[in-house]
Amino acid sequence: MRAAQTRRFRGKSKAPTWKKPDDGQVSVMVLPLAVTDLGDLARLEKLFGSMWSIKRAVQRDARAKVDAYWAAFHERDRDGAKAVRQRLGLNREALERCAYKHLETSGHLKHHASKALAMHMADEVWNGVQRHLFADTTGKRHGRPKTGRWNDFTRIPGRARSHTADRKWETFRLVGTLQGHTIGHADGGRHTLQQPRRMPVSAAPSGVVPTGKTTASGKPGKRKATWWDHAGPLAVVFAGGPDGSRGDLVLPVRVPQQPGQWARAEYFLSNPGR
């Protein structure tokens, strides 16, 4: 007989809890992707198909858990609703584990999607389940969650930059600078910005760059160049799945340059902090 394992809890965080700046006010800017390469289009289609499979599987798991939760009304009266949700795994962490399981047990999803994307997709499903389980301030709750349709799946959620670690990306990363984008598509700055219909794909940085530190022997330290050092045209980079072998997926970005949109684009993209 093996002794029952007690549940372990993570201790109190030493760092202060991260909060959204400016009292939680966040602006969103939409940047269109100019993908014309047939190979990149095929990879992008497989990525959307894989994420749709994960979302549909997690939605079915959540729907079954919700049905079991409402059916166990005697247990809810006896033990409480929280205990029933804990037994059924009806919470954010449990849905994330369901997404991990679907990703790891499949034979092809890991070639296209990553674990971070699966986690963010499970969080999006949990947001809908949460609005069904818990009423809002007016006492209303959303309807029973259901599996969506492929035609309505047009968005892959994911947090790009980490809030706690510097120079760390979780899913999709926006690389390049607005100045480099302008110079690259304005003939070195001699003309106005003219973005072609078929946007070229940016090449990954190569070589080494100085770190600003010295080694133990007194020589200046160097490291391999990464996408963090890319200062050319703007692009969105995705590293691919853990079993993928085709390298990074680089998607060119087309900056809106109409008279009423260029000022907004310059405001957001000229400052790397934004």
Coordinates of C-alpha atoms in Angstrom, one line a residue:
M1 CA 0.0 0.0 0.0
R2 CA 1.3 3.5 -0.9
A3 CA 0.6 6.3 1.5
A4 CA -1.8 9.0 0.2
Q5 CA 0.0 12.0 -1.1
T6 CA -1.0 15.3 0.6
R7 CA -1.7 18.2 -1.6
R8 CA 1.2 20.7 -1.7
F9 CA 0.6 24.5 -1.9
R10 CA 3.0 27.1 -3.1
G11 CA 4.2 29.5 -0.5
K12 CA 3.6 33.2 -0.4
S13 CA 5.2 35.1 -3.3
K14 CA 8.2 37.2 -2.3
A15 CA 7.8 39.7 -5.1
P16 CA 4.9 42.2 -5.1
T17 CA 1.9 41.2 -7.1
W18 CA 2.0 42.5 -10.7
K19 CA -0.7 45.0 -11.5
K20 CA -1.7 46.6 -14.8
P21 CA -0.2 50.1 -15.1
D22 CA -2.3 53.3 -15.3
D23 CA -5.0 51.8 -13.0
G24 CA -5.7 48.9 -15.3
Q25 CA -6.3 51.0 -18.4
V26 CA -5.0 49.1 -21.4
S27 CA -5.1 50.2 -25.1
V28 CA -5.2 47.7 -27.9
M29 CA -3.8 48.3 -31.4
V30 CA -4.5 45.9 -34.3
L31 CA -1.6 45.3 -36.6
P32 CA -2.4 43.4 -39.9
L33 CA -0.1 40.6 -40.9
A34 CA 1.0 40.5 -44.6
V35 CA 1.5 36.8 -45.1
T36 CA 2.0 35.8 -48.7
D37 CA 4.5 32.9 -48.5
L38 CA 2.7 29.6 -49.2
G39 CA 4.8 27.7 -46.6
D40 CA 4.0 30.3 -43.9
L41 CA 0.3 30.2 -44.8
A42 CA 0.3 26.4 -44.5
R43 CA 2.0 26.6 -41.1
L44 CA -0.4 29.3 -39.9
E45 CA -3.4 27.2 -41.0
K46 CA -2.1 24.2 -39.2
L47 CA -1.5 26.3 -36.1
F48 CA -5.1 27.5 -36.1
G49 CA -6.3 24.0 -36.7
S50 CA -4.3 22.7 -33.8
M51 CA -5.5 25.4 -31.4
W52 CA -9.1 24.8 -32.5
S53 CA -8.7 21.1 -31.6
I54 CA -7.4 22.0 -28.2
K55 CA -10.1 24.5 -27.5
R56 CA -12.8 22.1 -28.6
A57 CA -11.5 19.4 -26.4
V58 CA -11.2 21.7 -23.4
Q59 CA -14.7 23.0 -24.0
R60 CA -16.1 19.5 -24.0
D61 CA -14.3 18.7 -20.8
A62 CA -15.6 21.9 -19.2
R63 CA -19.2 21.2 -20.4
A64 CA -19.1 17.7 -18.9
K65 CA -17.8 19.1 -15.6
V66 CA -20.5 21.7 -15.5
D67 CA -23.2 19.1 -16.1
A68 CA -21.9 17.0 -13.3
Y69 CA -21.7 20.0 -11.0
W70 CA -25.3 20.9 -11.5
A71 CA -26.4 17.3 -11.2
A72 CA -24.8 16.8 -7.8
F73 CA -27.3 19.1 -6.0
H74 CA -27.4 16.8 -2.9
E75 CA -23.6 16.9 -2.6
R76 CA -23.6 20.6 -3.0
D77 CA -26.2 21.0 -0.2
R78 CA -24.2 18.6 2.0
D79 CA -20.5 19.6 1.3
G80 CA -20.8 23.0 -0.3
A81 CA -20.4 24.1 -3.9
K82 CA -16.7 24.7 -3.5
A83 CA -16.0 21.2 -2.5
V84 CA -17.9 19.8 -5.4
R85 CA -16.0 22.1 -7.9
Q86 CA -12.8 20.9 -6.3
R87 CA -13.7 17.2 -6.7
L88 CA -14.7 17.7 -10.3
G89 CA -11.7 19.8 -11.2
L90 CA -13.9 22.8 -12.2
N91 CA -11.3 25.6 -11.9
R92 CA -8.7 27.3 -14.0
E93 CA -5.8 25.1 -13.0
A94 CA -7.7 21.9 -13.7
L95 CA -8.7 23.1 -17.2
E96 CA -5.1 24.0 -17.9
R97 CA -4.1 20.4 -16.9
C98 CA -6.8 19.1 -19.3
A99 CA -5.3 21.2 -22.1
Y100 CA -1.8 20.0 -21.3
K101 CA -3.0 16.4 -21.4
H102 CA -4.7 16.8 -24.8
L103 CA -1.5 18.4 -26.1
E104 CA 0.8 15.8 -24.8
T105 CA -1.2 12.7 -25.7
S106 CA -1.9 13.8 -29.2
G107 CA 0.5 12.7 -31.9
H108 CA 0.6 15.8 -34.0
L109 CA -0.5 18.9 -32.0
K110 CA 3.0 19.3 -30.4
H111 CA 4.4 19.9 -33.9
H112 CA 2.4 23.1 -34.3
A113 CA 1.2 24.4 -30.9
S114 CA 3.1 25.1 -27.6
K115 CA 2.2 24.5 -24.0
A116 CA 2.0 28.2 -23.3
L117 CA -0.7 28.6 -26.0
A118 CA -2.6 25.6 -24.6
M119 CA -2.6 27.2 -21.2
H120 CA -3.9 30.6 -22.5
M121 CA -6.6 28.8 -24.5
A122 CA -7.7 26.9 -21.4
D123 CA -7.8 30.2 -19.5
E124 CA -10.1 31.7 -22.2
V125 CA -12.5 28.7 -21.9
W126 CA -12.5 29.1 -18.1
N127 CA -13.6 32.7 -18.4
G128 CA -16.7 31.6 -20.2
V129 CA -17.3 28.8 -17.6
Q130 CA -16.8 31.3 -14.8
R131 CA -19.5 33.6 -16.1
H132 CA -21.9 30.7 -16.1
L133 CA -21.1 29.4 -12.6
F134 CA -20.9 32.8 -10.8
A135 CA -23.5 35.5 -11.2
D136 CA -22.5 39.1 -11.8
T137 CA -23.4 42.1 -9.6
T138 CA -26.9 42.2 -11.1
G139 CA -27.5 38.5 -10.2
K140 CA -27.4 37.3 -13.8
R141 CA -25.3 34.5 -15.2
H142 CA -24.4 33.4 -18.7
G143 CA -25.9 30.3 -20.2
R144 CA -24.5 26.8 -20.2
P145 CA -21.2 26.6 -22.0
K146 CA -21.1 24.9 -25.3
T147 CA -18.6 23.9 -28.0
G148 CA -18.1 26.6 -30.5
R149 CA -17.9 26.3 -34.3
W150 CA -14.8 26.3 -36.6
N151 CA -16.1 29.3 -38.6
D152 CA -16.2 31.4 -35.4
F153 CA -12.6 30.6 -34.4
T154 CA -10.6 33.6 -35.6
R155 CA -8.4 34.4 -32.6
I156 CA -5.6 32.6 -30.7
P157 CA -5.2 34.1 -27.2
G158 CA -1.8 34.5 -25.7
R159 CA 0.2 36.8 -23.6
A160 CA 3.3 38.0 -25.5
R161 CA 5.7 39.5 -22.9
S162 CA 6.3 38.1 -19.5
H163 CA 5.3 40.4 -16.6
T164 CA 7.9 39.1 -14.2
A165 CA 11.0 38.2 -16.2
D166 CA 12.9 40.6 -18.5
R167 CA 13.6 39.6 -22.1
K168 CA 11.2 36.7 -22.0
W169 CA 8.3 36.0 -24.4
E170 CA 5.6 33.4 -23.9
T171 CA 3.8 33.0 -27.1
F172 CA 4.0 35.5 -30.1
R173 CA 6.6 38.2 -30.1
L174 CA 6.7 41.5 -31.9
V175 CA 10.2 42.2 -33.1
G176 CA 11.8 45.1 -34.9
T177 CA 11.4 48.9 -34.6
L178 CA 9.2 51.5 -36.3
Q179 CA 12.4 53.3 -37.3
G180 CA 13.8 50.2 -38.9
H181 CA 10.5 49.4 -40.6
T182 CA 10.4 52.9 -42.0
I183 CA 14.0 52.8 -43.2
G184 CA 13.6 49.3 -44.7
H185 CA 10.5 50.3 -46.7
A186 CA 11.5 53.8 -47.7
D187 CA 14.7 53.2 -49.6
G188 CA 17.0 54.1 -46.7
G189 CA 14.8 57.1 -45.7
R190 CA 15.1 58.9 -49.1
H191 CA 11.4 58.4 -49.9
T192 CA 8.1 58.1 -48.0
L193 CA 7.0 54.8 -46.5
Q194 CA 6.0 52.5 -49.3
Q195 CA 5.1 49.0 -48.1
P196 CA 4.9 46.5 -51.0
R197 CA 2.0 44.2 -51.5
R198 CA 4.2 41.2 -50.9
M199 CA 6.0 42.0 -47.7
P200 CA 9.5 40.4 -47.4
V201 CA 10.2 38.1 -44.5
S202 CA 12.8 39.4 -42.0
A203 CA 15.9 37.2 -41.5
A204 CA 16.9 36.1 -38.0
P205 CA 19.8 38.1 -36.5
S206 CA 23.2 36.4 -36.8
G207 CA 26.6 36.9 -35.2
V208 CA 27.4 38.0 -31.7
V209 CA 26.7 41.1 -29.7
P210 CA 28.5 42.6 -26.7
T211 CA 26.8 42.1 -23.3
G212 CA 28.4 45.1 -21.6
K213 CA 30.1 42.9 -19.1
T214 CA 33.6 41.5 -18.8
T215 CA 34.5 37.8 -18.4
A216 CA 36.7 36.4 -15.6
S217 CA 39.7 36.8 -17.9
G218 CA 39.0 40.5 -18.4
K219 CA 37.7 40.2 -22.0
P220 CA 34.5 41.9 -23.0
G221 CA 31.6 39.5 -22.8
K222 CA 29.6 38.5 -25.9
R223 CA 26.5 36.5 -26.7
K224 CA 24.7 35.1 -29.7
A225 CA 22.4 37.5 -31.4
T226 CA 18.7 36.8 -30.9
W227 CA 15.4 38.3 -32.1
W228 CA 15.7 40.7 -29.2
D229 CA 18.5 42.4 -31.2
H230 CA 16.5 42.7 -34.4
A231 CA 16.1 46.4 -35.3
G232 CA 14.8 46.0 -38.8
P233 CA 11.2 45.9 -40.1
L234 CA 8.4 44.8 -37.7
A235 CA 7.4 41.2 -37.7
V236 CA 5.6 38.7 -35.4
V237 CA 7.7 35.6 -34.5
F238 CA 6.4 32.3 -33.1
A239 CA 8.8 29.6 -32.1
G240 CA 6.5 26.7 -33.0
G241 CA 5.6 23.6 -31.1
P242 CA 8.0 21.7 -28.9
D243 CA 8.3 18.9 -31.5
G244 CA 8.5 21.3 -34.5
S245 CA 11.5 21.2 -36.7
R246 CA 10.9 24.0 -39.1
G247 CA 12.3 26.9 -37.0
D248 CA 10.6 30.1 -36.1
L249 CA 7.5 31.2 -37.9
V250 CA 8.1 34.8 -39.0
L251 CA 5.1 36.8 -40.2
P252 CA 5.6 40.3 -41.7
V253 CA 3.6 43.2 -40.2
R254 CA 2.0 45.9 -42.3
V255 CA 1.9 49.2 -40.4
P256 CA -1.2 51.4 -41.0
Q257 CA 0.0 54.5 -42.7
Q258 CA -3.2 56.4 -43.5
P259 CA -3.3 60.0 -42.4
G260 CA -5.6 59.3 -39.5
Q261 CA -3.7 56.1 -38.3
W262 CA -0.1 56.9 -38.7
A263 CA 0.0 59.2 -35.6
R264 CA -1.5 56.4 -33.5
A265 CA 0.9 53.8 -34.9
E266 CA 3.9 56.1 -34.2
Y267 CA 2.7 56.7 -30.6
F268 CA 2.5 53.0 -29.8
L269 CA 5.4 51.6 -31.8
S270 CA 8.0 54.3 -31.4
N271 CA 8.4 53.5 -27.7
P272 CA 9.6 49.9 -27.0
G273 CA 8.0 50.1 -23.5
R274 CA 4.6 50.2 -25.0

